[in-house]
Amino acid sequence: MSVESTAPAPAGSIRSRIAAHPVAAFLLLAIPAAWLAQCLAILLLQDVTPGLLVELLVLLGAAVLVTAATDSRPGVRRLFSGVVRWRVGAGWYVMALLALPVLTLLTAVVTGTLREPGSGWAATAGLYLLKAVVIGAVLGNIWEELAWAGVVQRRLMERKGVLAGSLLTAIPFALIHLPQAFAERGFAATPWADVALSWGVLFGFALVARYLLGLAYISTGGSILILGLLHGSMNASQSMDTVDWWQFIPAVVVLTAAVAAYLAVRSPTTGQGSSGHALRRRRIRPVRPANP
């Protein structure tokens, strides 16, 4: 093993400070830069999409930098290994790709708002898979979860347990998305009442979604692939033309409750009481700072 991968960083160096506080370092690097990118895109281009692309690069860069400072090259390799961790059981793929669209459609049926797709159900299903897998997971959400789950949420769950760690992760996860409340009408034309409602929904949804993603993460041995598919499914379910946009939210709540109940029966240590020791038993190696 090379000296570079084992030698501790000098005390007081930037690397040692990042290694001592990896979550705080990640957030300080990622959130201001992502805010700046989104705000500039809204102001200058009237389109938040370029800002979101920059945000994705910022998240990925911050994740690699923090992991390299904390665990050197072996840590970076372990971080990216979750992207190709595909041997997790067929049930997790079914849950990640099919549960949310089905529950969202059922929500629309129950509320009497289900619409017949103009292009047919087969085309709607194909478009959903394109958005969830290709546009969502492969091009965006896998790399987003590499940062949020692989760097932030894993550490917080090891420290605080699955439930508390997931809820703590939801706060910065929601914060980084705050500028999107102004994406449609810009900063000047968006009423503050709409902004407050958007932010309230964002924080409430983030709390539930991060817990669902946290449960999936520990249950699949840290599969970023499954998390990326599940995250992509959330976004694609929201945009189906047969339902109202909000109907994917109760679907996520129902799925989270179902997964939590299933895992609670199957493994009593999963959930609120899960500790760092329980996570290590699930083959998720804790991140150890280079300078404890």
PDB file of C-alpha atoms in Angstrom:
ATOM      1  CA  MET A   1       0.000   0.000   0.000  1.00  0.00           C
ATOM      2  CA  SER A   2       1.369   3.385  -0.939  1.00  0.00           C
ATOM      3  CA  VAL A   3       2.444   5.967   1.601  1.00  0.00           C
ATOM      4  CA  GLU A   4      -0.141   8.328   0.116  1.00  0.00           C
ATOM      5  CA  SER A   5      -3.038   6.084   1.143  1.00  0.00           C
ATOM      6  CA  THR A   6      -1.854   5.480   4.702  1.00  0.00           C
ATOM      7  CA  ALA A   7       0.004   8.556   5.932  1.00  0.00           C
ATOM      8  CA  PRO A   8      -2.104  10.856   8.097  1.00  0.00           C
ATOM      9  CA  ALA A   9      -2.525  14.461   7.017  1.00  0.00           C
ATOM     10  CA  PRO A  10      -0.566  17.085   8.991  1.00  0.00           C
ATOM     11  CA  ALA A  11      -2.506  18.532  11.906  1.00  0.00           C
ATOM     12  CA  GLY A  12      -4.221  21.782  10.979  1.00  0.00           C
ATOM     13  CA  SER A  13      -4.134  21.100   7.237  1.00  0.00           C
ATOM     14  CA  ILE A  14      -7.251  21.447   5.103  1.00  0.00           C
ATOM     15  CA  ARG A  15      -7.329  17.690   4.569  1.00  0.00           C
ATOM     16  CA  SER A  16      -7.214  16.972   8.297  1.00  0.00           C
ATOM     17  CA  ARG A  17     -10.024  19.444   8.957  1.00  0.00           C
ATOM     18  CA  ILE A  18     -12.195  17.867   6.244  1.00  0.00           C
ATOM     19  CA  ALA A  19     -11.421  14.400   7.618  1.00  0.00           C
ATOM     20  CA  ALA A  20     -12.402  15.517  11.122  1.00  0.00           C
ATOM     21  CA  HIS A  21     -15.749  16.961   9.958  1.00  0.00           C
ATOM     22  CA  PRO A  22     -16.635  15.302   6.628  1.00  0.00           C
ATOM     23  CA  VAL A  23     -20.383  16.001   6.693  1.00  0.00           C
ATOM     24  CA  ALA A  24     -19.960  19.679   7.565  1.00  0.00           C
ATOM     25  CA  ALA A  25     -17.218  20.024   4.937  1.00  0.00           C
ATOM     26  CA  PHE A  26     -19.425  18.467   2.262  1.00  0.00           C
ATOM     27  CA  LEU A  27     -22.338  20.757   3.074  1.00  0.00           C
ATOM     28  CA  LEU A  28     -20.167  23.883   3.139  1.00  0.00           C
ATOM     29  CA  LEU A  29     -18.754  22.986  -0.252  1.00  0.00           C
ATOM     30  CA  ALA A  30     -21.953  21.833  -1.938  1.00  0.00           C
ATOM     31  CA  ILE A  31     -24.862  23.987  -0.768  1.00  0.00           C
ATOM     32  CA  PRO A  32     -23.527  27.531  -1.451  1.00  0.00           C
ATOM     33  CA  ALA A  33     -22.171  26.506  -4.863  1.00  0.00           C
ATOM     34  CA  ALA A  34     -25.441  24.782  -5.789  1.00  0.00           C
ATOM     35  CA  TRP A  35     -27.480  27.799  -4.656  1.00  0.00           C
ATOM     36  CA  LEU A  36     -25.299  30.105  -6.745  1.00  0.00           C
ATOM     37  CA  ALA A  37     -25.637  27.902  -9.830  1.00  0.00           C
ATOM     38  CA  GLN A  38     -29.416  27.626  -9.540  1.00  0.00           C
ATOM     39  CA  CYS A  39     -29.954  31.332  -8.811  1.00  0.00           C
ATOM     40  CA  LEU A  40     -27.785  32.426 -11.716  1.00  0.00           C
ATOM     41  CA  ALA A  41     -29.581  30.042 -14.056  1.00  0.00           C
ATOM     42  CA  ILE A  42     -32.970  31.426 -12.991  1.00  0.00           C
ATOM     43  CA  LEU A  43     -31.830  35.051 -13.197  1.00  0.00           C
ATOM     44  CA  LEU A  44     -29.844  34.931 -16.418  1.00  0.00           C
ATOM     45  CA  LEU A  45     -31.441  32.093 -18.392  1.00  0.00           C
ATOM     46  CA  GLN A  46     -34.961  31.917 -16.917  1.00  0.00           C
ATOM     47  CA  ASP A  47     -34.362  28.173 -16.749  1.00  0.00           C
ATOM     48  CA  VAL A  48     -33.127  26.337 -13.664  1.00  0.00           C
ATOM     49  CA  THR A  49     -32.027  23.234 -15.617  1.00  0.00           C
ATOM     50  CA  PRO A  50     -28.435  24.383 -16.317  1.00  0.00           C
ATOM     51  CA  GLY A  51     -28.114  25.216 -12.642  1.00  0.00           C
ATOM     52  CA  LEU A  52     -29.239  21.717 -11.703  1.00  0.00           C
ATOM     53  CA  LEU A  53     -26.619  20.223 -14.011  1.00  0.00           C
ATOM     54  CA  VAL A  54     -23.947  22.320 -12.320  1.00  0.00           C
ATOM     55  CA  GLU A  55     -25.344  21.250  -8.938  1.00  0.00           C
ATOM     56  CA  LEU A  56     -24.897  17.608  -9.919  1.00  0.00           C
ATOM     57  CA  LEU A  57     -21.252  18.217 -10.780  1.00  0.00           C
ATOM     58  CA  VAL A  58     -20.771  20.123  -7.519  1.00  0.00           C
ATOM     59  CA  LEU A  59     -22.269  17.255  -5.495  1.00  0.00           C
ATOM     60  CA  LEU A  60     -20.107  14.679  -7.239  1.00  0.00           C
ATOM     61  CA  GLY A  61     -16.959  16.763  -6.875  1.00  0.00           C
ATOM     62  CA  ALA A  62     -17.596  17.493  -3.196  1.00  0.00           C
ATOM     63  CA  ALA A  63     -18.321  13.807  -2.519  1.00  0.00           C
ATOM     64  CA  VAL A  64     -15.049  12.697  -4.089  1.00  0.00           C
ATOM     65  CA  LEU A  65     -13.020  15.436  -2.416  1.00  0.00           C
ATOM     66  CA  VAL A  66     -14.404  14.767   1.060  1.00  0.00           C
ATOM     67  CA  THR A  67     -14.042  11.000   0.700  1.00  0.00           C
ATOM     68  CA  ALA A  68     -10.480  11.317  -0.607  1.00  0.00           C
ATOM     69  CA  ALA A  69      -9.539  13.568   2.308  1.00  0.00           C
ATOM     70  CA  THR A  70     -11.155  11.199   4.800  1.00  0.00           C
ATOM     71  CA  ASP A  71     -10.342   7.738   3.427  1.00  0.00           C
ATOM     72  CA  SER A  72      -7.899   8.364   0.571  1.00  0.00           C
ATOM     73  CA  ARG A  73      -8.119   6.267  -2.592  1.00  0.00           C
ATOM     74  CA  PRO A  74      -9.556   3.118  -0.977  1.00  0.00           C
ATOM     75  CA  GLY A  75     -12.444   5.198   0.348  1.00  0.00           C
ATOM     76  CA  VAL A  76     -13.153   6.661  -3.076  1.00  0.00           C
ATOM     77  CA  ARG A  77     -13.175   3.157  -4.558  1.00  0.00           C
ATOM     78  CA  ARG A  78     -15.609   1.993  -1.883  1.00  0.00           C
ATOM     79  CA  LEU A  79     -17.796   5.029  -2.540  1.00  0.00           C
ATOM     80  CA  PHE A  80     -18.101   4.245  -6.259  1.00  0.00           C
ATOM     81  CA  SER A  81     -18.503   0.512  -5.647  1.00  0.00           C
ATOM     82  CA  GLY A  82     -22.090   1.189  -4.522  1.00  0.00           C
ATOM     83  CA  VAL A  83     -22.931   2.291  -8.076  1.00  0.00           C
ATOM     84  CA  VAL A  84     -22.269  -1.229  -9.390  1.00  0.00           C
ATOM     85  CA  ARG A  85     -23.691  -3.099  -6.392  1.00  0.00           C
ATOM     86  CA  TRP A  86     -26.489  -4.793  -8.335  1.00  0.00           C
ATOM     87  CA  ARG A  87     -26.806  -8.178  -6.584  1.00  0.00           C
ATOM     88  CA  VAL A  88     -29.503  -7.172  -4.129  1.00  0.00           C
ATOM     89  CA  GLY A  89     -32.460  -9.414  -4.924  1.00  0.00           C
ATOM     90  CA  ALA A  90     -35.151  -8.952  -7.543  1.00  0.00           C
ATOM     91  CA  GLY A  91     -37.643  -7.613  -4.984  1.00  0.00           C
ATOM     92  CA  TRP A  92     -35.651  -4.416  -4.514  1.00  0.00           C
ATOM     93  CA  TYR A  93     -35.705  -3.724  -8.253  1.00  0.00           C
ATOM     94  CA  VAL A  94     -39.467  -4.265  -8.317  1.00  0.00           C
ATOM     95  CA  MET A  95     -39.888  -1.925  -5.358  1.00  0.00           C
ATOM     96  CA  ALA A  96     -37.561   0.718  -6.787  1.00  0.00           C
ATOM     97  CA  LEU A  97     -39.130   0.837 -10.251  1.00  0.00           C
ATOM     98  CA  LEU A  98     -42.770  -0.242  -9.945  1.00  0.00           C
ATOM     99  CA  ALA A  99     -44.074   0.476  -6.445  1.00  0.00           C
ATOM    100  CA  LEU A 100     -44.324   4.260  -6.722  1.00  0.00           C
ATOM    101  CA  PRO A 101     -46.030   4.529 -10.131  1.00  0.00           C
ATOM    102  CA  VAL A 102     -48.563   1.897  -9.078  1.00  0.00           C
ATOM    103  CA  LEU A 103     -49.261   3.610  -5.739  1.00  0.00           C
ATOM    104  CA  THR A 104     -49.459   7.011  -7.459  1.00  0.00           C
ATOM    105  CA  LEU A 105     -52.026   5.678  -9.937  1.00  0.00           C
ATOM    106  CA  LEU A 106     -53.988   4.105  -7.070  1.00  0.00           C
ATOM    107  CA  THR A 107     -53.988   7.484  -5.306  1.00  0.00           C
ATOM    108  CA  ALA A 108     -55.466   9.058  -8.424  1.00  0.00           C
ATOM    109  CA  VAL A 109     -58.093   6.303  -8.615  1.00  0.00           C
ATOM    110  CA  VAL A 110     -59.092   6.770  -4.969  1.00  0.00           C
ATOM    111  CA  THR A 111     -59.376  10.553  -5.377  1.00  0.00           C
ATOM    112  CA  GLY A 112     -61.283  10.200  -8.639  1.00  0.00           C
ATOM    113  CA  THR A 113     -58.745  12.202 -10.646  1.00  0.00           C
ATOM    114  CA  LEU A 114     -57.144   9.508 -12.804  1.00  0.00           C
ATOM    115  CA  ARG A 115     -56.935  10.653 -16.434  1.00  0.00           C
ATOM    116  CA  GLU A 116     -56.823   8.534 -19.565  1.00  0.00           C
ATOM    117  CA  PRO A 117     -53.435   9.069 -21.269  1.00  0.00           C
ATOM    118  CA  GLY A 118     -53.778  10.641 -24.693  1.00  0.00           C
ATOM    119  CA  SER A 119     -50.982   8.536 -26.169  1.00  0.00           C
ATOM    120  CA  GLY A 120     -52.115   5.261 -24.572  1.00  0.00           C
ATOM    121  CA  TRP A 121     -50.991   3.329 -21.516  1.00  0.00           C
ATOM    122  CA  ALA A 122     -48.113   1.576 -23.285  1.00  0.00           C
ATOM    123  CA  ALA A 123     -46.575   4.898 -24.330  1.00  0.00           C
ATOM    124  CA  THR A 124     -47.106   6.287 -20.822  1.00  0.00           C
ATOM    125  CA  ALA A 125     -45.331   3.260 -19.308  1.00  0.00           C
ATOM    126  CA  GLY A 126     -42.452   3.602 -21.765  1.00  0.00           C
ATOM    127  CA  LEU A 127     -42.080   7.300 -21.047  1.00  0.00           C
ATOM    128  CA  TYR A 128     -42.115   6.594 -17.313  1.00  0.00           C
ATOM    129  CA  LEU A 129     -39.290   4.042 -17.665  1.00  0.00           C
ATOM    130  CA  LEU A 130     -37.295   6.439 -19.838  1.00  0.00           C
ATOM    131  CA  LYS A 131     -37.605   9.206 -17.243  1.00  0.00           C
ATOM    132  CA  ALA A 132     -37.012   6.933 -14.249  1.00  0.00           C
ATOM    133  CA  VAL A 133     -34.109   4.859 -15.550  1.00  0.00           C
ATOM    134  CA  VAL A 134     -32.275   6.770 -18.294  1.00  0.00           C
ATOM    135  CA  ILE A 135     -32.964  10.465 -17.713  1.00  0.00           C
ATOM    136  CA  GLY A 136     -33.382  10.051 -13.959  1.00  0.00           C
ATOM    137  CA  ALA A 137     -31.186   7.305 -12.537  1.00  0.00           C
ATOM    138  CA  VAL A 138     -28.378   6.898 -15.077  1.00  0.00           C
ATOM    139  CA  LEU A 139     -27.864  10.557 -15.946  1.00  0.00           C
ATOM    140  CA  GLY A 140     -28.628  12.142 -12.595  1.00  0.00           C
ATOM    141  CA  ASN A 141     -30.018  10.432  -9.527  1.00  0.00           C
ATOM    142  CA  ILE A 142     -27.364   7.733  -9.117  1.00  0.00           C
ATOM    143  CA  TRP A 143     -24.687  10.425  -8.881  1.00  0.00           C
ATOM    144  CA  GLU A 144     -26.843  12.579  -6.648  1.00  0.00           C
ATOM    145  CA  GLU A 145     -27.318   9.645  -4.256  1.00  0.00           C
ATOM    146  CA  LEU A 146     -23.613   8.840  -4.450  1.00  0.00           C
ATOM    147  CA  ALA A 147     -23.156  12.169  -2.675  1.00  0.00           C
ATOM    148  CA  TRP A 148     -26.164  12.332  -0.352  1.00  0.00           C
ATOM    149  CA  ALA A 149     -26.380   8.677   0.682  1.00  0.00           C
ATOM    150  CA  GLY A 150     -22.760   7.678   0.189  1.00  0.00           C
ATOM    151  CA  VAL A 151     -21.199  10.644   1.976  1.00  0.00           C
ATOM    152  CA  VAL A 152     -23.766  12.360   4.216  1.00  0.00           C
ATOM    153  CA  GLN A 153     -26.537   9.937   5.106  1.00  0.00           C
ATOM    154  CA  ARG A 154     -24.323   6.919   5.669  1.00  0.00           C
ATOM    155  CA  ARG A 155     -22.217   8.778   8.208  1.00  0.00           C
ATOM    156  CA  LEU A 156     -25.224  10.231  10.009  1.00  0.00           C
ATOM    157  CA  MET A 157     -26.980   6.850  10.151  1.00  0.00           C
ATOM    158  CA  GLU A 158     -23.858   5.192  11.537  1.00  0.00           C
ATOM    159  CA  ARG A 159     -23.702   7.882  14.192  1.00  0.00           C
ATOM    160  CA  LYS A 160     -27.369   8.445  15.034  1.00  0.00           C
ATOM    161  CA  GLY A 161     -29.267   5.404  13.759  1.00  0.00           C
ATOM    162  CA  VAL A 162     -31.252   4.951  10.583  1.00  0.00           C
ATOM    163  CA  LEU A 163     -34.278   7.092  11.455  1.00  0.00           C
ATOM    164  CA  ALA A 164     -32.456  10.017  13.076  1.00  0.00           C
ATOM    165  CA  GLY A 165     -29.663   9.930  10.504  1.00  0.00           C
ATOM    166  CA  SER A 166     -32.162   9.979   7.651  1.00  0.00           C
ATOM    167  CA  LEU A 167     -34.147  12.865   9.146  1.00  0.00           C
ATOM    168  CA  LEU A 168     -30.974  14.868   9.704  1.00  0.00           C
ATOM    169  CA  THR A 169     -29.959  14.276   6.085  1.00  0.00           C
ATOM    170  CA  ALA A 170     -33.364  15.548   4.937  1.00  0.00           C
ATOM    171  CA  ILE A 171     -32.583  19.057   6.210  1.00  0.00           C
ATOM    172  CA  PRO A 172     -29.612  19.887   3.943  1.00  0.00           C
ATOM    173  CA  PHE A 173     -31.176  17.804   1.156  1.00  0.00           C
ATOM    174  CA  ALA A 174     -34.186  20.134   1.239  1.00  0.00           C
ATOM    175  CA  LEU A 175     -32.050  23.254   1.715  1.00  0.00           C
ATOM    176  CA  ILE A 176     -30.104  22.682  -1.476  1.00  0.00           C
ATOM    177  CA  HIS A 177     -33.386  22.619  -3.438  1.00  0.00           C
ATOM    178  CA  LEU A 178     -34.799  25.906  -2.054  1.00  0.00           C
ATOM    179  CA  PRO A 179     -34.140  28.042  -5.183  1.00  0.00           C
ATOM    180  CA  GLN A 180     -36.340  25.725  -7.244  1.00  0.00           C
ATOM    181  CA  ALA A 181     -39.396  27.403  -5.715  1.00  0.00           C
ATOM    182  CA  PHE A 182     -38.626  30.337  -8.031  1.00  0.00           C
ATOM    183  CA  ALA A 183     -37.894  28.240 -11.118  1.00  0.00           C
ATOM    184  CA  GLU A 184     -41.230  28.685 -12.878  1.00  0.00           C
ATOM    185  CA  ARG A 185     -41.861  32.436 -12.498  1.00  0.00           C
ATOM    186  CA  GLY A 186     -38.561  33.880 -11.349  1.00  0.00           C
ATOM    187  CA  PHE A 187     -37.619  35.699  -8.151  1.00  0.00           C
ATOM    188  CA  ALA A 188     -39.673  38.841  -8.691  1.00  0.00           C
ATOM    189  CA  ALA A 189     -42.929  37.276  -9.891  1.00  0.00           C
ATOM    190  CA  THR A 190     -43.242  34.370  -7.430  1.00  0.00           C
ATOM    191  CA  PRO A 191     -45.568  35.231  -4.482  1.00  0.00           C
ATOM    192  CA  TRP A 192     -44.057  34.539  -1.082  1.00  0.00           C
ATOM    193  CA  ALA A 193     -47.160  32.569  -0.109  1.00  0.00           C
ATOM    194  CA  ASP A 194     -46.372  30.150  -2.947  1.00  0.00           C
ATOM    195  CA  VAL A 195     -42.733  30.029  -1.885  1.00  0.00           C
ATOM    196  CA  ALA A 196     -43.703  29.190   1.707  1.00  0.00           C
ATOM    197  CA  LEU A 197     -46.049  26.427   0.527  1.00  0.00           C
ATOM    198  CA  SER A 198     -43.403  25.031  -1.818  1.00  0.00           C
ATOM    199  CA  TRP A 199     -40.760  25.007   0.916  1.00  0.00           C
ATOM    200  CA  GLY A 200     -43.142  23.424   3.400  1.00  0.00           C
ATOM    201  CA  VAL A 201     -43.981  20.600   0.996  1.00  0.00           C
ATOM    202  CA  LEU A 202     -40.286  20.225   0.159  1.00  0.00           C
ATOM    203  CA  PHE A 203     -39.185  19.768   3.781  1.00  0.00           C
ATOM    204  CA  GLY A 204     -42.074  17.451   4.638  1.00  0.00           C
ATOM    205  CA  PHE A 205     -41.446  15.296   1.585  1.00  0.00           C
ATOM    206  CA  ALA A 206     -37.677  15.230   2.196  1.00  0.00           C
ATOM    207  CA  LEU A 207     -38.156  13.792   5.695  1.00  0.00           C
ATOM    208  CA  VAL A 208     -40.152  10.834   4.363  1.00  0.00           C
ATOM    209  CA  ALA A 209     -38.130  10.310   1.179  1.00  0.00           C
ATOM    210  CA  ARG A 210     -34.752  10.262   2.933  1.00  0.00           C
ATOM    211  CA  TYR A 211     -36.020   7.698   5.440  1.00  0.00           C
ATOM    212  CA  LEU A 212     -37.200   5.468   2.583  1.00  0.00           C
ATOM    213  CA  LEU A 213     -33.847   5.877   0.836  1.00  0.00           C
ATOM    214  CA  GLY A 214     -32.012   5.193   4.091  1.00  0.00           C
ATOM    215  CA  LEU A 215     -33.936   1.962   4.643  1.00  0.00           C
ATOM    216  CA  ALA A 216     -33.172   0.874   1.090  1.00  0.00           C
ATOM    217  CA  TYR A 217     -29.510   1.771   1.531  1.00  0.00           C
ATOM    218  CA  ILE A 218     -28.890  -0.345   4.610  1.00  0.00           C
ATOM    219  CA  SER A 219     -31.054  -3.226   3.367  1.00  0.00           C
ATOM    220  CA  THR A 220     -29.169  -3.536   0.070  1.00  0.00           C
ATOM    221  CA  GLY A 221     -25.712  -3.321   1.585  1.00  0.00           C
ATOM    222  CA  GLY A 222     -25.204   0.216   0.325  1.00  0.00           C
ATOM    223  CA  SER A 223     -26.457  -0.114  -3.261  1.00  0.00           C
ATOM    224  CA  ILE A 224     -26.343   3.367  -4.793  1.00  0.00           C
ATOM    225  CA  LEU A 225     -27.790   1.776  -7.942  1.00  0.00           C
ATOM    226  CA  ILE A 226     -31.063   0.896  -6.180  1.00  0.00           C
ATOM    227  CA  LEU A 227     -31.237   4.346  -4.587  1.00  0.00           C
ATOM    228  CA  GLY A 228     -30.724   6.014  -7.937  1.00  0.00           C
ATOM    229  CA  LEU A 229     -33.533   3.958  -9.484  1.00  0.00           C
ATOM    230  CA  LEU A 230     -35.831   4.701  -6.546  1.00  0.00           C
ATOM    231  CA  HIS A 231     -35.043   8.428  -6.666  1.00  0.00           C
ATOM    232  CA  GLY A 232     -35.632   8.425 -10.409  1.00  0.00           C
ATOM    233  CA  SER A 233     -38.949   6.645  -9.866  1.00  0.00           C
ATOM    234  CA  MET A 234     -40.045   9.383  -7.449  1.00  0.00           C
ATOM    235  CA  ASN A 235     -39.416  12.082 -10.038  1.00  0.00           C
ATOM    236  CA  ALA A 236     -40.948  10.131 -12.917  1.00  0.00           C
ATOM    237  CA  SER A 237     -44.070   9.229 -10.918  1.00  0.00           C
ATOM    238  CA  GLN A 238     -44.622  12.905 -10.180  1.00  0.00           C
ATOM    239  CA  SER A 239     -44.570  13.825 -13.869  1.00  0.00           C
ATOM    240  CA  MET A 240     -46.949  11.171 -15.226  1.00  0.00           C
ATOM    241  CA  ASP A 241     -49.651  12.863 -17.323  1.00  0.00           C
ATOM    242  CA  THR A 242     -52.384  10.627 -15.918  1.00  0.00           C
ATOM    243  CA  VAL A 243     -52.172  12.007 -12.354  1.00  0.00           C
ATOM    244  CA  ASP A 244     -51.913  15.295 -10.483  1.00  0.00           C
ATOM    245  CA  TRP A 245     -48.384  16.256  -9.452  1.00  0.00           C
ATOM    246  CA  TRP A 246     -48.995  15.928  -5.699  1.00  0.00           C
ATOM    247  CA  GLN A 247     -50.297  12.360  -5.821  1.00  0.00           C
ATOM    248  CA  PHE A 248     -46.835  10.820  -5.752  1.00  0.00           C
ATOM    249  CA  ILE A 249     -46.370  12.216  -2.217  1.00  0.00           C
ATOM    250  CA  PRO A 250     -48.923   9.959  -0.470  1.00  0.00           C
ATOM    251  CA  ALA A 251     -47.521   7.140  -2.608  1.00  0.00           C
ATOM    252  CA  VAL A 252     -44.052   7.749  -1.112  1.00  0.00           C
ATOM    253  CA  VAL A 253     -45.555   7.880   2.402  1.00  0.00           C
ATOM    254  CA  VAL A 254     -47.373   4.562   1.916  1.00  0.00           C
ATOM    255  CA  LEU A 255     -44.305   2.883   0.426  1.00  0.00           C
ATOM    256  CA  THR A 256     -42.086   4.140   3.257  1.00  0.00           C
ATOM    257  CA  ALA A 257     -44.489   2.778   5.866  1.00  0.00           C
ATOM    258  CA  ALA A 258     -44.710  -0.560   4.054  1.00  0.00           C
ATOM    259  CA  VAL A 259     -40.928  -0.946   3.716  1.00  0.00           C
ATOM    260  CA  ALA A 260     -40.350   0.097   7.346  1.00  0.00           C
ATOM    261  CA  ALA A 261     -42.977  -2.386   8.578  1.00  0.00           C
ATOM    262  CA  TYR A 262     -41.551  -5.189   6.448  1.00  0.00           C
ATOM    263  CA  LEU A 263     -38.002  -4.582   7.656  1.00  0.00           C
ATOM    264  CA  ALA A 264     -39.141  -4.203  11.277  1.00  0.00           C
ATOM    265  CA  VAL A 265     -40.699  -7.667  11.140  1.00  0.00           C
ATOM    266  CA  ARG A 266     -37.773  -9.145   9.278  1.00  0.00           C
ATOM    267  CA  SER A 267     -35.016  -7.458  11.304  1.00  0.00           C
ATOM    268  CA  PRO A 268     -35.903  -5.749  14.610  1.00  0.00           C
ATOM    269  CA  THR A 269     -32.600  -3.786  14.569  1.00  0.00           C
ATOM    270  CA  THR A 270     -33.575  -1.944  11.367  1.00  0.00           C
ATOM    271  CA  GLY A 271     -35.131   1.484  11.815  1.00  0.00           C
ATOM    272  CA  GLN A 272     -35.030   3.889  14.718  1.00  0.00           C
ATOM    273  CA  GLY A 273     -32.826   1.769  16.921  1.00  0.00           C
ATOM    274  CA  SER A 274     -30.233   0.836  14.314  1.00  0.00           C
ATOM    275  CA  SER A 275     -26.786   1.839  15.434  1.00  0.00           C
ATOM    276  CA  GLY A 276     -23.443   2.059  13.709  1.00  0.00           C
ATOM    277  CA  HIS A 277     -22.800  -1.530  14.809  1.00  0.00           C
ATOM    278  CA  ALA A 278     -26.001  -2.700  13.140  1.00  0.00           C
ATOM    279  CA  LEU A 279     -25.048  -0.887   9.943  1.00  0.00           C
ATOM    280  CA  ARG A 280     -21.620  -2.503   9.936  1.00  0.00           C
ATOM    281  CA  ARG A 281     -23.275  -5.906  10.201  1.00  0.00           C
ATOM    282  CA  ARG A 282     -25.075  -5.013   6.975  1.00  0.00           C
ATOM    283  CA  ARG A 283     -21.686  -4.724   5.229  1.00  0.00           C
ATOM    284  CA  ILE A 284     -21.677  -0.923   5.158  1.00  0.00           C
ATOM    285  CA  ARG A 285     -18.234   0.025   6.322  1.00  0.00           C
ATOM    286  CA  PRO A 286     -18.105   3.123   8.498  1.00  0.00           C
ATOM    287  CA  VAL A 287     -15.935   5.983   7.343  1.00  0.00           C
ATOM    288  CA  ARG A 288     -13.017   6.497   9.716  1.00  0.00           C
ATOM    289  CA  PRO A 289     -11.300   9.890   9.667  1.00  0.00           C
ATOM    290  CA  ALA A 290      -7.610   9.884   8.762  1.00  0.00           C
ATOM    291  CA  ASN A 291      -6.960  11.857  11.964  1.00  0.00           C
ATOM    292  CA  PRO A 292      -9.424  10.695  14.644  1.00  0.00           C
TER     293      PRO A 292
END
